[in-house]
């Protein structure tokens, strides 16, 4: 079983992968289906890692919307025809970088 620290490192890595293409801008995201798929895939990984964190680890970061992050992962995996690209872009360009910073801070505190 992976530790909370390993799950946090998964979140950081997924956010880094997302950032690689988010830097190219929203126009590129909207016109390139492969970039959209890349973002969705790494948001799924991020959400899966968030879901696997212990409740104690999530409680140490109460300002993070864990339920929404995990819920988005569930939509991306199970209701992919309902995916809203505006929501994906918001999560990729704004939410993932913020979560990365929080995950990095917490990763230094947990085992």
Tab-separated table of N, CA and C in Angstrom:
chain	number	residue	atom	x	y	z
A	1	UNK	N	0.845	-1.177	0.000
A	1	UNK	CA	0.000	0.000	0.000
A	1	UNK	C	0.892	1.243	0.000
A	2	UNK	N	0.509	2.205	-0.820
A	2	UNK	CA	1.307	3.431	-0.930
A	2	UNK	C	1.005	4.360	0.239
A	3	UNK	N	2.023	5.063	0.669
A	3	UNK	CA	1.889	5.973	1.806
A	3	UNK	C	1.246	7.291	1.371
A	4	UNK	N	0.829	8.069	2.358
A	4	UNK	CA	0.298	9.404	2.055
A	4	UNK	C	1.342	10.240	1.326
A	5	UNK	N	2.582	10.142	1.746
A	5	UNK	CA	3.646	10.912	1.080
A	5	UNK	C	3.736	10.524	-0.399
A	6	UNK	N	3.674	9.227	-0.693
A	6	UNK	CA	3.734	8.790	-2.091
A	6	UNK	C	2.534	9.303	-2.880
A	7	UNK	N	1.367	9.303	-2.268
A	7	UNK	CA	0.168	9.829	-2.939
A	7	UNK	C	0.300	11.331	-3.197
A	8	UNK	N	0.863	12.042	-2.243
A	8	UNK	CA	1.085	13.478	-2.430
A	8	UNK	C	2.092	13.728	-3.556
A	9	UNK	N	3.098	12.883	-3.628
A	9	UNK	CA	4.056	12.994	-4.731
A	9	UNK	C	3.386	12.688	-6.070
A	10	UNK	N	2.416	11.771	-6.069
A	10	UNK	CA	1.629	11.509	-7.284
A	10	UNK	C	0.859	12.756	-7.703
A	11	UNK	N	0.277	13.455	-6.728
A	11	UNK	CA	-0.456	14.687	-7.018
A	11	UNK	C	0.488	15.727	-7.609
A	12	UNK	N	1.645	15.874	-7.012
A	12	UNK	CA	2.632	16.842	-7.495
A	12	UNK	C	3.046	16.510	-8.927
A	13	UNK	N	3.331	15.241	-9.179
A	13	UNK	CA	3.747	14.828	-10.518
A	13	UNK	C	2.631	15.064	-11.548
A	14	UNK	N	1.407	14.717	-11.194
A	14	UNK	CA	0.286	14.933	-12.114
A	14	UNK	C	0.108	16.430	-12.391
A	15	UNK	N	0.217	17.247	-11.361
A	15	UNK	CA	0.094	18.700	-11.549
A	15	UNK	C	1.213	19.226	-12.446
A	16	UNK	N	2.410	18.668	-12.308
A	16	UNK	CA	3.519	19.072	-13.185
A	16	UNK	C	3.234	18.697	-14.636
A	17	UNK	N	2.701	17.497	-14.850
A	17	UNK	CA	2.346	17.073	-16.208
A	17	UNK	C	1.269	17.987	-16.792
A	18	UNK	N	0.285	18.324	-15.995
A	18	UNK	CA	-0.781	19.226	-16.439
A	18	UNK	C	-0.188	20.581	-16.806
A	19	UNK	N	0.681	21.079	-15.943
A	19	UNK	CA	1.290	22.387	-16.172
A	19	UNK	C	2.092	22.478	-17.452
A	20	UNK	N	2.670	21.363	-17.866
A	20	UNK	CA	3.470	21.344	-19.094
A	20	UNK	C	2.659	21.844	-20.291
A	21	UNK	N	1.386	21.471	-20.356
A	21	UNK	CA	0.555	21.896	-21.483
A	21	UNK	C	-0.340	23.081	-21.141
A	22	UNK	N	-0.646	23.270	-19.886
A	22	UNK	CA	-1.438	24.448	-19.507
A	22	UNK	C	-0.677	25.724	-19.857
A	23	UNK	N	0.645	25.670	-19.770
A	23	UNK	CA	1.470	26.835	-20.118
A	23	UNK	C	1.296	27.261	-21.570
A	24	UNK	N	0.855	26.345	-22.416
A	24	UNK	CA	0.666	26.661	-23.828
A	24	UNK	C	-0.586	27.494	-24.062
A	25	UNK	N	-1.449	27.579	-23.070
A	25	UNK	CA	-2.606	28.458	-23.147
A	25	UNK	C	-3.915	27.764	-23.474
A	26	UNK	N	-4.969	28.509	-23.198
A	26	UNK	CA	-6.315	27.971	-23.377
A	26	UNK	C	-6.641	27.709	-24.842
A	27	UNK	N	-6.163	28.560	-25.740
A	27	UNK	CA	-6.469	28.353	-27.161
A	27	UNK	C	-5.932	27.005	-27.638
A	28	UNK	N	-4.707	26.691	-27.275
A	28	UNK	CA	-4.124	25.402	-27.660
A	28	UNK	C	-4.928	24.251	-27.050
A	29	UNK	N	-5.303	24.403	-25.792
A	29	UNK	CA	-6.114	23.393	-25.114
A	29	UNK	C	-7.419	23.153	-25.868
A	30	UNK	N	-8.096	24.208	-26.269
A	30	UNK	CA	-9.407	24.079	-26.908
A	30	UNK	C	-9.330	23.477	-28.305
A	31	UNK	N	-8.240	23.709	-29.012
A	31	UNK	CA	-8.177	23.225	-30.398
A	31	UNK	C	-7.466	21.879	-30.551
A	32	UNK	N	-6.851	21.395	-29.478
A	32	UNK	CA	-6.058	20.169	-29.590
A	32	UNK	C	-6.647	19.066	-28.702
A	33	UNK	N	-7.294	18.114	-29.339
A	33	UNK	CA	-7.925	17.021	-28.598
A	33	UNK	C	-6.916	16.208	-27.791
A	34	UNK	N	-5.700	16.075	-28.291
A	34	UNK	CA	-4.683	15.336	-27.543
A	34	UNK	C	-4.307	16.062	-26.256
A	35	UNK	N	-4.240	17.379	-26.298
A	35	UNK	CA	-3.950	18.149	-25.087
A	35	UNK	C	-5.108	18.005	-24.104
A	36	UNK	N	-6.329	18.043	-24.601
A	36	UNK	CA	-7.498	17.852	-23.726
A	36	UNK	C	-7.436	16.484	-23.055
A	37	UNK	N	-7.117	15.458	-23.829
A	37	UNK	CA	-7.034	14.107	-23.293
A	37	UNK	C	-5.906	14.008	-22.267
A	38	UNK	N	-4.782	14.632	-22.556
A	38	UNK	CA	-3.643	14.665	-21.628
A	38	UNK	C	-4.070	15.275	-20.300
A	39	UNK	N	-4.749	16.416	-20.372
A	39	UNK	CA	-5.192	17.107	-19.152
A	39	UNK	C	-6.178	16.228	-18.374
A	40	UNK	N	-7.157	15.672	-19.056
A	40	UNK	CA	-8.140	14.824	-18.381
A	40	UNK	C	-7.459	13.628	-17.718
A	41	UNK	N	-6.534	13.019	-18.417
A	41	UNK	CA	-5.839	11.852	-17.869
A	41	UNK	C	-5.106	12.217	-16.575
A	42	UNK	N	-4.383	13.287	-16.585
A	42	UNK	CA	-3.611	13.647	-15.400
A	42	UNK	C	-4.497	14.203	-14.285
A	43	UNK	N	-5.631	14.784	-14.626
A	43	UNK	CA	-6.596	15.158	-13.591
A	43	UNK	C	-7.187	13.909	-12.946
A	44	UNK	N	-7.378	12.853	-13.730
A	44	UNK	CA	-7.846	11.576	-13.169
A	44	UNK	C	-6.825	11.020	-12.177
A	45	UNK	N	-5.566	11.042	-12.555
A	45	UNK	CA	-4.506	10.559	-11.664
A	45	UNK	C	-4.486	11.376	-10.384
A	46	UNK	N	-4.568	12.682	-10.532
A	46	UNK	CA	-4.584	13.583	-9.381
A	46	UNK	C	-5.758	13.236	-8.458
A	47	UNK	N	-6.931	13.041	-9.038
A	47	UNK	CA	-8.114	12.705	-8.248
A	47	UNK	C	-8.015	11.338	-7.598
A	48	UNK	N	-7.413	10.395	-8.301
A	48	UNK	CA	-7.235	9.054	-7.741
A	48	UNK	C	-6.291	9.112	-6.539
A	49	UNK	N	-5.221	9.869	-6.667
A	49	UNK	CA	-4.278	10.022	-5.555
A	49	UNK	C	-4.944	10.717	-4.377
A	50	UNK	N	-5.764	11.728	-4.659
A	50	UNK	CA	-6.480	12.432	-3.591
A	50	UNK	C	-7.433	11.488	-2.866
A	51	UNK	N	-8.116	10.642	-3.622
A	51	UNK	CA	-9.058	9.696	-3.017
A	51	UNK	C	-8.341	8.671	-2.140
A	52	UNK	N	-7.101	8.354	-2.484
A	52	UNK	CA	-6.352	7.340	-1.749
A	52	UNK	C	-5.651	7.892	-0.513
A	53	UNK	N	-5.610	9.210	-0.370
A	53	UNK	CA	-5.015	9.793	0.832
A	53	UNK	C	-5.830	9.401	2.054
A	54	UNK	N	-5.160	9.257	3.166
A	54	UNK	CA	-5.887	8.972	4.397
A	54	UNK	C	-6.728	10.186	4.786
A	55	UNK	N	-7.774	9.928	5.531
A	55	UNK	CA	-8.623	11.021	6.008
A	55	UNK	C	-7.796	11.994	6.853
A	56	UNK	N	-6.865	11.456	7.622
A	56	UNK	CA	-6.008	12.306	8.442
A	56	UNK	C	-5.183	13.277	7.618
A	57	UNK	N	-4.644	12.805	6.503
A	57	UNK	CA	-3.857	13.686	5.631
A	57	UNK	C	-4.743	14.765	5.028
A	58	UNK	N	-5.934	14.373	4.581
A	58	UNK	CA	-6.838	15.375	4.000
A	58	UNK	C	-7.274	16.396	5.048
A	59	UNK	N	-7.461	15.959	6.278
A	59	UNK	CA	-7.875	16.887	7.332
A	59	UNK	C	-6.784	17.895	7.677
A	60	UNK	N	-5.544	17.559	7.370
A	60	UNK	CA	-4.449	18.498	7.623
A	60	UNK	C	-4.472	19.663	6.641
A	61	UNK	N	-5.252	19.525	5.563
A	61	UNK	CA	-5.421	20.590	4.568
A	61	UNK	C	-6.919	20.829	4.359
A	62	UNK	N	-7.588	21.388	5.369
A	62	UNK	CA	-9.046	21.522	5.285
A	62	UNK	C	-9.527	22.507	4.221
A	63	UNK	N	-8.668	23.377	3.742
A	63	UNK	CA	-9.080	24.351	2.729
A	63	UNK	C	-9.108	23.766	1.321
A	64	UNK	N	-8.562	22.572	1.154
A	64	UNK	CA	-8.561	21.922	-0.153
A	64	UNK	C	-9.918	21.249	-0.363
A	65	UNK	N	-10.558	21.491	-1.501
A	65	UNK	CA	-11.884	20.893	-1.759
A	65	UNK	C	-11.767	19.429	-2.201
A	66	UNK	N	-11.399	18.562	-1.256
A	66	UNK	CA	-11.141	17.161	-1.568
A	66	UNK	C	-12.326	16.484	-2.234
A	67	UNK	N	-13.518	16.735	-1.710
A	67	UNK	CA	-14.709	16.079	-2.264
A	67	UNK	C	-14.904	16.442	-3.741
A	68	UNK	N	-14.663	17.703	-4.076
A	68	UNK	CA	-14.818	18.143	-5.470
A	68	UNK	C	-13.725	17.555	-6.361
A	69	UNK	N	-12.509	17.459	-5.844
A	69	UNK	CA	-11.407	16.885	-6.618
A	69	UNK	C	-11.705	15.423	-6.930
A	70	UNK	N	-12.128	14.691	-5.931
A	70	UNK	CA	-12.452	13.274	-6.108
A	70	UNK	C	-13.686	13.136	-6.998
A	71	UNK	N	-14.657	14.018	-6.816
A	71	UNK	CA	-15.859	13.993	-7.653
A	71	UNK	C	-15.544	14.248	-9.115
A	72	UNK	N	-14.610	15.165	-9.369
A	72	UNK	CA	-14.230	15.433	-10.754
A	72	UNK	C	-13.578	14.196	-11.370
A	73	UNK	N	-12.748	13.520	-10.606
A	73	UNK	CA	-12.131	12.292	-11.095
A	73	UNK	C	-13.209	11.288	-11.482
A	74	UNK	N	-14.236	11.161	-10.654
A	74	UNK	CA	-15.314	10.213	-10.941
A	74	UNK	C	-16.058	10.589	-12.215
A	75	UNK	N	-16.290	11.864	-12.427
A	75	UNK	CA	-16.952	12.307	-13.659
A	75	UNK	C	-16.064	12.020	-14.866
A	76	UNK	N	-14.770	12.337	-14.760
A	76	UNK	CA	-13.854	12.103	-15.875
A	76	UNK	C	-13.788	10.630	-16.254
A	77	UNK	N	-13.875	9.749	-15.262
A	77	UNK	CA	-13.758	8.317	-15.512
A	77	UNK	C	-15.083	7.691	-15.929
A	78	UNK	N	-16.164	8.076	-15.263
A	78	UNK	CA	-17.428	7.365	-15.448
A	78	UNK	C	-18.473	8.102	-16.277
A	79	UNK	N	-18.345	9.415	-16.383
A	79	UNK	CA	-19.349	10.196	-17.118
A	79	UNK	C	-18.664	11.085	-18.147
A	80	UNK	N	-17.761	10.495	-18.895
A	80	UNK	CA	-16.901	11.261	-19.780
A	80	UNK	C	-17.651	12.043	-20.841
A	81	UNK	N	-18.896	11.681	-21.155
A	81	UNK	CA	-19.659	12.452	-22.129
A	81	UNK	C	-20.207	13.738	-21.511
A	82	UNK	N	-20.172	13.812	-20.194
A	82	UNK	CA	-20.669	15.000	-19.490
A	82	UNK	C	-19.546	15.956	-19.116
A	83	UNK	N	-18.327	15.685	-19.561
A	83	UNK	CA	-17.184	16.515	-19.189
A	83	UNK	C	-17.314	17.889	-19.846
A	84	UNK	N	-17.174	18.911	-19.022
A	84	UNK	CA	-17.252	20.304	-19.466
A	84	UNK	C	-15.821	20.819	-19.620
A	85	UNK	N	-15.446	21.192	-20.843
A	85	UNK	CA	-14.078	21.651	-21.086
A	85	UNK	C	-13.747	22.922	-20.315
A	86	UNK	N	-14.739	23.745	-20.025
A	86	UNK	CA	-14.480	24.938	-19.206
A	86	UNK	C	-14.010	24.530	-17.809
A	87	UNK	N	-14.636	23.513	-17.254
A	87	UNK	CA	-14.270	23.025	-15.924
A	87	UNK	C	-12.883	22.374	-15.967
A	88	UNK	N	-12.619	21.607	-17.012
A	88	UNK	CA	-11.305	20.978	-17.144
A	88	UNK	C	-10.225	22.044	-17.243
A	89	UNK	N	-10.452	23.069	-18.055
A	89	UNK	CA	-9.451	24.127	-18.197
A	89	UNK	C	-9.237	24.857	-16.866
A	90	UNK	N	-10.300	25.156	-16.154
A	90	UNK	CA	-10.180	25.815	-14.850
A	90	UNK	C	-9.352	24.955	-13.895
A	91	UNK	N	-9.660	23.667	-13.859
A	91	UNK	CA	-8.929	22.761	-12.966
A	91	UNK	C	-7.464	22.661	-13.375
A	92	UNK	N	-7.201	22.606	-14.669
A	92	UNK	CA	-5.830	22.452	-15.151
A	92	UNK	C	-5.004	23.723	-14.983
A	93	UNK	N	-5.599	24.852	-15.270
A	93	UNK	CA	-4.823	26.095	-15.291
A	93	UNK	C	-4.748	26.799	-13.947
A	94	UNK	N	-5.733	26.584	-13.079
A	94	UNK	CA	-5.755	27.296	-11.797
A	94	UNK	C	-5.719	26.366	-10.587
A	95	UNK	N	-6.564	25.365	-10.594
A	95	UNK	CA	-6.703	24.521	-9.401
A	95	UNK	C	-5.524	23.570	-9.201
A	96	UNK	N	-5.060	22.932	-10.276
A	96	UNK	CA	-3.950	21.984	-10.141
A	96	UNK	C	-2.670	22.654	-9.621
A	97	UNK	N	-2.310	23.836	-10.120
A	97	UNK	CA	-1.106	24.475	-9.567
A	97	UNK	C	-1.242	24.819	-8.080
A	98	UNK	N	-2.426	25.249	-7.671
A	98	UNK	CA	-2.646	25.564	-6.262
A	98	UNK	C	-2.583	24.293	-5.407
A	99	UNK	N	-3.176	23.223	-5.901
A	99	UNK	CA	-3.129	21.954	-5.182
A	99	UNK	C	-1.696	21.437	-5.100
A	100	UNK	N	-0.930	21.652	-6.145
A	100	UNK	CA	0.468	21.216	-6.153
A	100	UNK	C	1.238	21.858	-5.006
A	101	UNK	N	1.062	23.156	-4.838
A	101	UNK	CA	1.760	23.885	-3.768
A	101	UNK	C	1.373	23.311	-2.401
A	102	UNK	N	0.074	23.093	-2.194
A	102	UNK	CA	-0.394	22.544	-0.915
A	102	UNK	C	0.132	21.128	-0.699
A	103	UNK	N	0.120	20.307	-1.751
A	103	UNK	CA	0.592	18.923	-1.640
A	103	UNK	C	2.086	18.894	-1.332
A	104	UNK	N	2.823	19.797	-1.923
A	104	UNK	CA	4.267	19.848	-1.663
A	104	UNK	C	4.539	20.206	-0.203
A	105	UNK	N	3.785	21.160	0.322
A	105	UNK	CA	3.965	21.546	1.722
A	105	UNK	C	3.631	20.384	2.651
A	106	UNK	N	2.558	19.682	2.352
A	106	UNK	CA	2.154	18.571	3.210
A	106	UNK	C	3.088	17.379	3.059
A	107	UNK	N	3.613	17.148	1.866
A	107	UNK	CA	4.506	16.007	1.635
A	107	UNK	C	5.743	16.083	2.528
A	108	UNK	N	6.160	17.286	2.855
A	108	UNK	CA	7.324	17.452	3.729
A	108	UNK	C	7.004	17.110	5.180
A	109	UNK	N	5.709	17.001	5.508
A	109	UNK	CA	5.292	16.779	6.898
A	109	UNK	C	4.854	15.347	7.187
A	110	UNK	N	4.549	14.558	6.149
A	110	UNK	CA	4.011	13.220	6.360
A	110	UNK	C	4.978	12.142	5.894
A	111	UNK	N	4.693	10.934	6.306
A	111	UNK	CA	5.542	9.807	5.868
A	111	UNK	C	4.772	8.923	4.915
